XYZ file of C-alpha atoms in Angstrom:
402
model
C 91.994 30.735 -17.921
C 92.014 27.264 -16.439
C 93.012 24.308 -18.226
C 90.541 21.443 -17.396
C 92.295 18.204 -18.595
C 89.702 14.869 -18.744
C 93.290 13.057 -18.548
C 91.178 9.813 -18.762
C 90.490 10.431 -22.264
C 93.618 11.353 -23.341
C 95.462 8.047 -21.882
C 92.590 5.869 -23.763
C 93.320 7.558 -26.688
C 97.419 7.351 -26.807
C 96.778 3.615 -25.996
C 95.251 3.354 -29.507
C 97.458 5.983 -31.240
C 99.920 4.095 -33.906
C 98.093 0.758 -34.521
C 95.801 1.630 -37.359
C 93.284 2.404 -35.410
C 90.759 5.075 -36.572
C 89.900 6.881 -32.809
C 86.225 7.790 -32.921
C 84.823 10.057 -29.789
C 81.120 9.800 -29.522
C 78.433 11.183 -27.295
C 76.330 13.757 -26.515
C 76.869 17.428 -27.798
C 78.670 19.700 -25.268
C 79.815 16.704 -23.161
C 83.344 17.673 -23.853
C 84.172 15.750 -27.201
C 85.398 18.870 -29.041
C 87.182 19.831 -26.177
C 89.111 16.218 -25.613
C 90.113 16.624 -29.450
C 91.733 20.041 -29.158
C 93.793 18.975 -25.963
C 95.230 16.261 -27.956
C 96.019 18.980 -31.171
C 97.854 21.119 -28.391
C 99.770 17.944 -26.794
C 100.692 16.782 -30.985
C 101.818 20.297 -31.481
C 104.507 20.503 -29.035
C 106.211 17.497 -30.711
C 108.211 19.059 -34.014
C 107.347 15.989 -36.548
C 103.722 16.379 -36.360
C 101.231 17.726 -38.890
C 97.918 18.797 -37.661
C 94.928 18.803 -39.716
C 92.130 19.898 -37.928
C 88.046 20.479 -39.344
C 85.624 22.005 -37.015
C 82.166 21.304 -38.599
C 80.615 23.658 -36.088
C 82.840 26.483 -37.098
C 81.705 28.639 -40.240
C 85.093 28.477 -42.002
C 84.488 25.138 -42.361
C 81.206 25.123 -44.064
C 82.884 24.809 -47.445
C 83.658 21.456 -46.361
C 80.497 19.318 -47.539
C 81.095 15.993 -48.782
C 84.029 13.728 -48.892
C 86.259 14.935 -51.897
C 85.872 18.401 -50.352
C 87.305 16.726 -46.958
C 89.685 14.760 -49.418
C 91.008 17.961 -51.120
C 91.325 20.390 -47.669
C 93.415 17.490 -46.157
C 95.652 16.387 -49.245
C 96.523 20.555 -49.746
C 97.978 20.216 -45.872
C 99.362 16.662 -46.137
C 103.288 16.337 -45.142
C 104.772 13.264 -46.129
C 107.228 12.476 -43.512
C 105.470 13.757 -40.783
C 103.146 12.139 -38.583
C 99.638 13.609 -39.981
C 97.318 13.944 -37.247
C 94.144 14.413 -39.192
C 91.057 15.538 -35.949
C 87.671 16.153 -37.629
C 84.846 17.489 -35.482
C 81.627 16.409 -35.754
C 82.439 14.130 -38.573
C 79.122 13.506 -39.316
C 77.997 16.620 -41.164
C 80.676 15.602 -43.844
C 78.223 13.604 -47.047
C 80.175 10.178 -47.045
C 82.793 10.918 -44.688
C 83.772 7.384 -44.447
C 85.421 7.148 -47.573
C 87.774 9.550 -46.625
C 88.329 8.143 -43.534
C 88.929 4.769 -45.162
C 91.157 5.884 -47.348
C 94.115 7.991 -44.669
C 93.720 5.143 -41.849
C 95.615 2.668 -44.448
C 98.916 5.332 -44.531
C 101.225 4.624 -42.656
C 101.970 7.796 -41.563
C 98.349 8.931 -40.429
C 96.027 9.201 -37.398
C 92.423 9.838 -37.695
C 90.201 11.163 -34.851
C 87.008 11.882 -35.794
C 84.257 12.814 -33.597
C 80.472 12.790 -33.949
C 77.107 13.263 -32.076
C 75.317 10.546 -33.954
C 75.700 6.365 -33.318
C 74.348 5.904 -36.613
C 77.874 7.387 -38.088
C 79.196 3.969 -36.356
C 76.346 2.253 -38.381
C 75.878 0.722 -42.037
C 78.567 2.417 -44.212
C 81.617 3.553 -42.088
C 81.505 -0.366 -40.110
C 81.652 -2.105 -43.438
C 83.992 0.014 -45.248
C 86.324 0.174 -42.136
C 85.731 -3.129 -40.464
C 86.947 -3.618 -37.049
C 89.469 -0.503 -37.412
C 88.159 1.658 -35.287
C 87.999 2.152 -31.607
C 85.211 3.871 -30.016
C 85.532 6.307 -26.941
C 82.549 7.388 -25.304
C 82.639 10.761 -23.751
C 80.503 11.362 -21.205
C 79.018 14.200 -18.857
C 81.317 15.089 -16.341
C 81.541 12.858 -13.137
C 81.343 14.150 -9.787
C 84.941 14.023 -9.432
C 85.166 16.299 -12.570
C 82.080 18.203 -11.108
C 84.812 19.172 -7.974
C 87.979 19.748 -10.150
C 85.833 22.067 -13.044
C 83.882 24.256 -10.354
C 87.268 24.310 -7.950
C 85.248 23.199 -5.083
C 85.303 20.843 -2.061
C 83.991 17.146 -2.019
C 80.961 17.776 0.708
C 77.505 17.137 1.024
C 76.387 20.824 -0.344
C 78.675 19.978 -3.418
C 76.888 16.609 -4.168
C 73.786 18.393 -3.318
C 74.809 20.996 -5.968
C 76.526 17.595 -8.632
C 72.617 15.961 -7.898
C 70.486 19.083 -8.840
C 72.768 20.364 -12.143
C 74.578 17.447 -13.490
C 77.693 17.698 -15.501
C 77.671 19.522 -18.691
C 81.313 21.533 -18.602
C 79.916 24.147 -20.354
C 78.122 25.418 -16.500
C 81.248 25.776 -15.498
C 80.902 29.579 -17.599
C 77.528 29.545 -16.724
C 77.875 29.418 -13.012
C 75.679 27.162 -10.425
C 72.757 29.793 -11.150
C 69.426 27.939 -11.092
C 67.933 30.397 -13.961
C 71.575 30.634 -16.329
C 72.184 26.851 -15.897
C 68.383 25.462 -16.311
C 68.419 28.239 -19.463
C 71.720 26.413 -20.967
C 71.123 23.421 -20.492
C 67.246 23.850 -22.501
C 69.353 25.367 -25.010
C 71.842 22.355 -25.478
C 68.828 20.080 -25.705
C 67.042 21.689 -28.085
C 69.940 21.774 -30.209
C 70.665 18.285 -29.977
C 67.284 17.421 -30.465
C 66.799 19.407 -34.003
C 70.287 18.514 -35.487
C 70.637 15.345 -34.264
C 67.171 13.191 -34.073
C 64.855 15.701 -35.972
C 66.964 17.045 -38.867
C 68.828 13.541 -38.938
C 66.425 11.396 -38.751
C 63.471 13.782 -40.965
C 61.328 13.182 -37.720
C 57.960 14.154 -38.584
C 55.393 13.905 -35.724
C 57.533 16.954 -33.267
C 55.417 16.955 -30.676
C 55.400 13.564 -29.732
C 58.685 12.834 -29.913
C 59.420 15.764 -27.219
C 56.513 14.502 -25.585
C 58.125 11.274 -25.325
C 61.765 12.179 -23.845
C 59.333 13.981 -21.237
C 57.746 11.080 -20.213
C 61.043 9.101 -19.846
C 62.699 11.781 -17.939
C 59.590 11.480 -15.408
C 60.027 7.615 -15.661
C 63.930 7.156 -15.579
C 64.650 4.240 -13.825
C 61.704 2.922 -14.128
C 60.751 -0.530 -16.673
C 58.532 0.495 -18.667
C 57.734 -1.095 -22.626
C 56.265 0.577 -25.647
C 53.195 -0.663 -25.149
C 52.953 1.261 -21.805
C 53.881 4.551 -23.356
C 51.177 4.187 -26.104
C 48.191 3.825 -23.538
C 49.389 6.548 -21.485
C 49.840 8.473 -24.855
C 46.294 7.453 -25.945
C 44.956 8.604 -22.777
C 46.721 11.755 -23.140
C 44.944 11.973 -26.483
C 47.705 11.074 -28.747
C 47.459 7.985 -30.938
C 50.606 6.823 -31.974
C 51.979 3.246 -32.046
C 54.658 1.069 -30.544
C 56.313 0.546 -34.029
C 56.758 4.540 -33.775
C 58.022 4.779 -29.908
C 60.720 1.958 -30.526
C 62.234 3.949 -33.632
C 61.856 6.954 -31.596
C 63.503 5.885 -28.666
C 66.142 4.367 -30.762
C 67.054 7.887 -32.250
C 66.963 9.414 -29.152
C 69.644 6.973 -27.876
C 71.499 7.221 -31.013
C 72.188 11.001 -30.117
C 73.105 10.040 -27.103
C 70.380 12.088 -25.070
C 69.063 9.158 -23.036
C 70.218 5.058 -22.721
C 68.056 1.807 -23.010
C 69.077 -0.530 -20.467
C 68.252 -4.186 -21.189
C 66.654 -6.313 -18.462
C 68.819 -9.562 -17.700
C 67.278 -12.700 -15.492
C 69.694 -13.666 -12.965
C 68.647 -17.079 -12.940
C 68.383 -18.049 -16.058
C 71.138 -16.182 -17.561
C 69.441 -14.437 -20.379
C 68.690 -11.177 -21.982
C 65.285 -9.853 -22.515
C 64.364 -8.203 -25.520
C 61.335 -5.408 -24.041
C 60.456 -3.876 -20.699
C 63.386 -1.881 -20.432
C 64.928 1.267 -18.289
C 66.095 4.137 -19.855
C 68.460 6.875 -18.389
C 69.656 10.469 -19.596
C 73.112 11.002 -20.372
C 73.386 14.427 -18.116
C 70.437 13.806 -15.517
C 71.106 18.307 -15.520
C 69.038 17.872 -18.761
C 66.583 15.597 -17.412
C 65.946 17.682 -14.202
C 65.700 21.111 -16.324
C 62.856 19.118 -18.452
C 60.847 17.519 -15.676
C 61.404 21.223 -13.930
C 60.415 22.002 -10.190
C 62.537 20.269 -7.202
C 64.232 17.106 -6.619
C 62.817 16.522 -3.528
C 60.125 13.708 -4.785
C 62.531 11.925 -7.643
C 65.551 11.585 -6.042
C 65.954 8.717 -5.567
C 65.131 8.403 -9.551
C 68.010 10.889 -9.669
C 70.504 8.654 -7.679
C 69.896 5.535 -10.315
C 70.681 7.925 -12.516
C 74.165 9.025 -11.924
C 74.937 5.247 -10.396
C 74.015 3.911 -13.609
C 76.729 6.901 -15.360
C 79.296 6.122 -12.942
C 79.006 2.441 -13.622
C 79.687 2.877 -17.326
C 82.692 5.005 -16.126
C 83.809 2.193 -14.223
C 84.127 0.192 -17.463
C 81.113 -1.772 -16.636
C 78.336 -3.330 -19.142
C 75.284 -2.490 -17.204
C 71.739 -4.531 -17.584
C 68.431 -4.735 -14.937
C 68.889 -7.623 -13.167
C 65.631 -9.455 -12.818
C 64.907 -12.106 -10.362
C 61.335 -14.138 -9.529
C 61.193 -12.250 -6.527
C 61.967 -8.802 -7.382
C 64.059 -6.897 -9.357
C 68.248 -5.901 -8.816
C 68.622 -2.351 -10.122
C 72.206 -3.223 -11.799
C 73.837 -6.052 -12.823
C 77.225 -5.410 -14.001
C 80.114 -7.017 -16.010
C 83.431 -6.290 -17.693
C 85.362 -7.991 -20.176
C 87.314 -9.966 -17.905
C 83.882 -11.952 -16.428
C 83.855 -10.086 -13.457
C 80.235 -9.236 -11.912
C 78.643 -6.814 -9.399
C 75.405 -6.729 -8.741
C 74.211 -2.993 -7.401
C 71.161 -1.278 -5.371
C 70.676 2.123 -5.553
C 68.862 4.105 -2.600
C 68.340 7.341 -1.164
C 68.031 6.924 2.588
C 67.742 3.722 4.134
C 66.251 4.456 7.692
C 63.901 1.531 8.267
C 63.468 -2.023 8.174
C 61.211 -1.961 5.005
C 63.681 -0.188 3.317
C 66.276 -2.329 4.231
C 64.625 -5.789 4.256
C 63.768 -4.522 0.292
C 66.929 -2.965 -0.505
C 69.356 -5.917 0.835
C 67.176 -8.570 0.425
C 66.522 -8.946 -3.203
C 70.687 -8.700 -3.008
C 70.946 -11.787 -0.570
C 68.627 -13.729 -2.476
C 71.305 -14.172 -5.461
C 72.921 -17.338 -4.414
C 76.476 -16.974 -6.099
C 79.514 -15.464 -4.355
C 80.138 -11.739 -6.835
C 80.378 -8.971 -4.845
C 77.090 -7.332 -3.994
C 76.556 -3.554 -2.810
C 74.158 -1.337 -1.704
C 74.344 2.743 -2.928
C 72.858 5.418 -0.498
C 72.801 8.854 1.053
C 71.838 7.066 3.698
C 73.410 9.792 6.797
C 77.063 8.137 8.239
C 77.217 5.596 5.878
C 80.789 5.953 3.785
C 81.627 1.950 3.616
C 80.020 -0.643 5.856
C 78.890 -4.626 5.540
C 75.829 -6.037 6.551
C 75.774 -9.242 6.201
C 78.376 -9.871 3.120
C 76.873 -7.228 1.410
C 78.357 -3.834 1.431
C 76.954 -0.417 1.899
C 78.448 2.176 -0.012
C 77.540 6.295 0.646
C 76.919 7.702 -2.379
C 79.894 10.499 -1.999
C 82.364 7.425 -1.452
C 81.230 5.267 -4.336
C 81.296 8.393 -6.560
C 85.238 9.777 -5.701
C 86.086 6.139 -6.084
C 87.703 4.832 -9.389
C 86.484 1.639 -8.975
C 84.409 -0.891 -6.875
């Protein structure tokens, strides 16, 4: 069997290996987390002086495992002293108080934690103030369309971004196989596993059908701003009464599993965040399609935002909505070094309305950071129209960075 390696993950986390760093690996379930964690117990078990300790809280001979001076005892019986302890814990947060243990082995000197976990809130309340700022975070996501190629061993063409835009990038299809039935059928499956343990169980959600009723209506509304307030009309129309209080903590646990993102709007112009009418996005926009079900043909363009928005955060960008007076910039986007983009994603731009809206908002931002326009627009691989550059979709996507 073929050995995938998501070498981008590995490199991030040797960078933070050996500076008392806790490594924590977060995102969705089945985006590859588990996977990322045994590839680095393979690569530590090829040196001599390590000592692996590794807890798989999916796996039944771990179920013993419960709270933290069960965790304490199963790693102090396999403890070396004089080794390098590599101590990887899967899905950390099924572990009662895990933090305490976790506290406690990142002060040795001759330990490294990796923990992973499907849950933000593991990040939250406890864990940050026992640890402080000792931990570095690593999201895993979905697989890009790069890792689409390399996974499914085929060519970059259109019928293979046709086949990236229509399934997404769980690795787990790579088993599957590019069926429409086995892949829409697994990828059901991983949601409504994430949903139960990870928002329903975790978060003792008690009104079911409207939270799946609400990650519905976002995946037929991704990309679009849209406030609590909206969804409780159209969920009072629908005959559901529930209020914005209730969508807001809703969302929020849906994003804390890592099934969809909020996306804060930002106002070019006067250089602030605002705090409602947001835009959310799925993690795997598979997932999304096999919810909103039938074909892409009328939301792709919904579908494009989509995986630009994923690729951005790839990229190492912090993405918000960029609002202006006039209209609206799908992406503004920063790093830690102050550097900006500002992004439009399309599907086909083949007239002038298109163009005049798609480029023009863009030219209206009077400052001098890049500016680019994202299309499957036919021909198009790089070109500039006046400054602003016009990216194909296949090009910005095999490209590491902007």
């Amino acid at each position: 069997m073929h050995i995938h390696v998501r070498q981008q993950y590995l490199d991030q986390i040797e960078r933070y290996l050996s500076k008392d760093f806790i490594i924590v690996l977060v995102g969705q379930r089945r985006v590859g987390k588990s996977y990322t964690l045994k590839m680095v117990r393979q690569l530590k078990e090829q040196e001599t002086n390590n000592n692996i300790i590794y807890v798989d809280k999916e796996k039944q001979e771990f179920d013993h495992i419960k709270t933290y001076q069960d965790l304490n005892e199963y790693i102090n019986s396999r403890y070396i002293k004089g080794k390098k302890n590599y101590i990887l814990i899967d899905e950390i947060q099924d572990i009662e108080q895990f933090e305490r243990t976790v506290r406690s082995y990142c002060t040795e000197p001759d330990a490294e934690v990796i923990i992973t976990g499907s849950n933000a809130k593991m990040l939250s309340g406890d864990l940050s103030t026992l640890i402080g700022g000792r931990y570095k975070e690593i999201h895993i996501q979905a697989l890009s369309y790069k890792e689409f190629l390399q996974f499914h061993a085929i060519p970059d063409s259109g019928d293979s971004l046709a086949k990236y835009i229509q399934y997404g990038g769980l690795p787990g299809l790579v088993k599957m196989g590019l069926d429409e039935d086995d892949a829409r059928e697994y990828q059901k499956d991983i949601y409504n596993t994430v949903l139960l343990k990870d928002v329903i169980m975790r978060n003792k959600i008690r009104n079911v059908v409207f939270l799946e009723n609400l990650v519905h209506f976002l995946a037929d509304n991704i990309g679009k701003i849209i406030s609590a307030n909206s969804i409780a009309k159209y969920m009072k129309s629908q005959g559901q009464q529930v209020t914005a209080t209730t969508i807001v903590e809703y969302a929020k646990n849906l994003s804390e599993a890592y099934i969809i993102r909020k996306v804060n709007r930002y106002d070019i112009h006067g250089k602030k965040i605002f705090e409602s009418n947001d835009k959310f996005y799925f993690e795997d926009h598979g997932i999304r399609n096999a919810l909103s079900g039938g074909t892409r043909d009328g939301d792709i363009e919904k579908i494009i935002e989509n995986i630009v928005y994923q690729q951005l955060i790839r990229m190492g960008y912090e993405v918000t909505i960029g609002q202006l007076q006039a209209g609206e910039i799908d992406f503004v986007c920063t790093k830690k070094n102050g550097g900006r983009v500002y992004i439009q994603a399309s599907y086909i731009i083949m007239d002038d309305d298109t163009r005049k809206r798609e480029f023009g908002n863009l030219e209206s931002i009077k400052d001098n950071y890049p500016k680019y326009v994202i299309s499957m627009t036919p021909l198009v691989t790089r070109n500039d129209y006046n400054g602003i550059t016009h990216l194909g979709l296949r090009t910005f996507l095999m490209s590491e960075e902007l």
